[in-house]
Amino acid sequence: VLKISHPLFYPTGTTNKSALKSSSTVKNDGYHDKDNSNHNDDKNDIYQSSVEVLSLRRQTMFRTALTTTIALLSTTSSSLAATKEVLAPPPGSTPENPVVILGGGGKTGKEVALALTREGLYSVTMTRTGKAPILPNKISKQETGGTTNDPSVFVTHYPNPVNVCDSVDNLARIMNEIHPSAIVYCASASKQGGTAFQVDADGVANIAKAVQNLDNVKFVLVSALAVSRPESKSYKMTNNLGGNYDQIMDAKRSGEDQLRAIRRNTKNSNNYVIIRPGPLLGVKSKNGPLDIELNQGDTIGGGISRDELAGVVVGAIVNPHTTYQGSTVEAYRTSTRTKLQPEFNAQSGNEITGSATYAGLFDNVKSDSQLLL
């Protein structure tokens, strides 16, 4: 609290009200008449002016203090919000809210389960047949960076068949039972499991709708490189495989579009990441994330191993920057990068590489809205 004697409230060089009056005194220089009435009037005028100055200065100081206080409160609030985001545990931190893996019996699904285990995160695998995937008993300390994590502790299999072509109501009942913190959708068309449009398009939409009323569920979709480039050689070759795989690129593009539309209109607004891997390589990673480049715009691509892809998936799950952003990335091993079409530039300008962690690759990923997707 400011005292009345503060020098800011008085003319320069004064410190109290008596000094104010003293400083306001003018000499009788012949202008004032004998009863000194004009002199007193001048004194009153000067005193009144000083009071007005005092009032204005008080108002100015009050406004300045109020503005500063509001700015400080705003900064503190932003800092608390940022701290809350940083401190929030990643999806899969507890067995009560695991990461659900659709297509958990496939090679990519199993690699995702192992990658989550390496991070000490809990997952539930789901398969069309209900058959549990076969996983190793232990993951070595070398793989986890110093701890031995047992997949039998961190990975649980849902014992009943889960068909993504089922009704949304049935799928919602299953998801409400598990209450996942994240969905990894790596199911795809197969000879026994349904056509491309049934699994890669409508199945994605079914699962997205099944979890739309659950809070804070991140959706990670494994799609395909060049899915938005129908004139590229990669698109044309993959799209004409025939059988249940026929038009699979068309279906994957439809799945992406349906996911974006559903996620933009639910309580989990934009809480999704779409990952477009290139051709899956048989040779496992040597340097992990240091060998991987993410890109955006679907103009550059290359090959990637399943364990690298699983690392990218987990990186998307645990990085808070991707939460409620809605983003799409291409993922490939840097040494295999190539243009998807001859007319494309060798550099897209959206390259992200050089991170020591898979999660770090997502620190500067742009949102789909920024890329106009």
Short mmCIF file of N, CA, C and O in Angstrom, two decimals, residues 100-101 123-133 155-163 170-171 173-178:
data_model
loop_
_atom_site.label_atom_id
_atom_site.label_comp_id
_atom_site.label_asym_id
_atom_site.label_seq_id
_atom_site.Cartn_x
_atom_site.Cartn_y
_atom_site.Cartn_z
N VAL A 100 -4.73 -49.90 -26.49
CA VAL A 100 -5.35 -51.02 -27.20
C VAL A 100 -4.75 -51.12 -28.59
O VAL A 100 -4.67 -50.12 -29.31
N ILE A 101 -4.33 -52.33 -28.97
CA ILE A 101 -3.71 -52.56 -30.28
C ILE A 101 -4.67 -53.40 -31.12
O ILE A 101 -4.87 -54.60 -30.84
N SER A 123 -0.42 -52.49 -22.41
CA SER A 123 -1.21 -52.60 -23.63
C SER A 123 -2.12 -53.81 -23.58
O SER A 123 -1.90 -54.75 -22.81
N VAL A 124 -3.15 -53.77 -24.41
CA VAL A 124 -4.06 -54.89 -24.60
C VAL A 124 -4.13 -55.19 -26.09
O VAL A 124 -4.47 -54.30 -26.89
N THR A 125 -3.77 -56.39 -26.47
CA THR A 125 -3.84 -56.77 -27.88
C THR A 125 -5.22 -57.33 -28.18
O THR A 125 -5.83 -58.02 -27.36
N MET A 126 -5.71 -57.03 -29.38
CA MET A 126 -6.99 -57.57 -29.84
C MET A 126 -6.80 -58.14 -31.23
O MET A 126 -6.13 -57.53 -32.07
N THR A 127 -7.40 -59.31 -31.45
CA THR A 127 -7.29 -59.98 -32.75
C THR A 127 -8.66 -60.40 -33.25
O THR A 127 -9.61 -60.56 -32.47
N ARG A 128 -8.73 -60.58 -34.56
CA ARG A 128 -10.01 -60.98 -35.18
C ARG A 128 -10.45 -62.36 -34.71
O ARG A 128 -11.65 -62.63 -34.53
N THR A 129 -9.50 -63.26 -34.46
CA THR A 129 -9.82 -64.63 -34.08
C THR A 129 -9.92 -64.82 -32.57
O THR A 129 -10.48 -65.81 -32.10
N GLY A 130 -9.38 -63.90 -31.82
CA GLY A 130 -9.32 -64.06 -30.37
C GLY A 130 -8.05 -64.76 -29.91
O GLY A 130 -7.79 -64.87 -28.70
N LYS A 131 -7.25 -65.21 -30.86
CA LYS A 131 -6.01 -65.91 -30.54
C LYS A 131 -4.95 -64.92 -30.11
O LYS A 131 -4.73 -63.89 -30.75
N ALA A 132 -4.26 -65.25 -29.01
CA ALA A 132 -3.25 -64.34 -28.46
C ALA A 132 -1.97 -64.40 -29.29
O ALA A 132 -1.56 -65.48 -29.75
N PRO A 133 -1.30 -63.27 -29.49
CA PRO A 133 -0.01 -63.27 -30.19
C PRO A 133 1.07 -63.90 -29.33
O PRO A 133 1.02 -63.85 -28.10
N VAL A 155 1.73 -56.69 -21.22
CA VAL A 155 0.84 -56.97 -22.35
C VAL A 155 -0.23 -57.97 -21.93
O VAL A 155 0.07 -59.07 -21.46
N THR A 156 -1.48 -57.58 -22.10
CA THR A 156 -2.62 -58.45 -21.83
C THR A 156 -3.36 -58.67 -23.14
O THR A 156 -3.46 -57.75 -23.96
N HIS A 157 -3.86 -59.88 -23.32
CA HIS A 157 -4.63 -60.15 -24.54
C HIS A 157 -6.11 -60.23 -24.20
O HIS A 157 -6.52 -60.89 -23.26
N TYR A 158 -6.91 -59.51 -25.00
CA TYR A 158 -8.37 -59.61 -24.84
C TYR A 158 -8.80 -60.97 -25.36
O TYR A 158 -8.56 -61.30 -26.54
N PRO A 159 -9.45 -61.79 -24.54
CA PRO A 159 -9.64 -63.21 -24.89
C PRO A 159 -10.68 -63.49 -25.97
O PRO A 159 -10.69 -64.59 -26.53
N ASN A 160 -11.53 -62.53 -26.26
CA ASN A 160 -12.59 -62.78 -27.23
C ASN A 160 -12.25 -62.16 -28.59
O ASN A 160 -11.49 -61.19 -28.67
N PRO A 161 -12.83 -62.70 -29.66
CA PRO A 161 -12.57 -62.12 -30.99
C PRO A 161 -13.08 -60.67 -31.06
O PRO A 161 -14.14 -60.34 -30.52
N VAL A 162 -12.32 -59.84 -31.73
CA VAL A 162 -12.72 -58.45 -31.97
C VAL A 162 -12.61 -58.20 -33.47
O VAL A 162 -11.50 -58.16 -34.02
N ASN A 163 -13.74 -58.03 -34.11
CA ASN A 163 -13.78 -57.81 -35.54
C ASN A 163 -14.14 -56.35 -35.80
O ASN A 163 -15.23 -55.89 -35.41
N ASN A 170 -21.43 -52.88 -30.55
CA ASN A 170 -20.66 -53.98 -29.96
C ASN A 170 -19.22 -53.57 -29.69
O ASN A 170 -18.65 -53.91 -28.65
N LEU A 171 -18.64 -52.86 -30.62
CA LEU A 171 -17.26 -52.40 -30.43
C LEU A 171 -17.18 -51.39 -29.29
O LEU A 171 -16.22 -51.41 -28.50
N ARG A 173 -19.09 -51.33 -26.66
CA ARG A 173 -19.21 -52.10 -25.41
C ARG A 173 -17.85 -52.65 -24.98
O ARG A 173 -17.48 -52.60 -23.80
N ILE A 174 -17.09 -53.17 -25.95
CA ILE A 174 -15.76 -53.71 -25.65
C ILE A 174 -14.83 -52.60 -25.18
O ILE A 174 -14.11 -52.75 -24.19
N MET A 175 -14.86 -51.47 -25.86
CA MET A 175 -13.97 -50.37 -25.50
C MET A 175 -14.34 -49.77 -24.15
O MET A 175 -13.46 -49.38 -23.37
N ASN A 176 -15.62 -49.72 -23.84
CA ASN A 176 -16.04 -49.24 -22.52
C ASN A 176 -15.57 -50.18 -21.41
O ASN A 176 -15.30 -49.74 -20.29
N GLU A 177 -15.48 -51.45 -21.75
CA GLU A 177 -14.99 -52.44 -20.79
C GLU A 177 -13.49 -52.25 -20.51
O GLU A 177 -13.04 -52.35 -19.38
N ILE A 178 -12.73 -51.96 -21.54
CA ILE A 178 -11.28 -51.81 -21.40
C ILE A 178 -10.90 -50.40 -20.99
O ILE A 178 -9.94 -50.18 -20.25
#
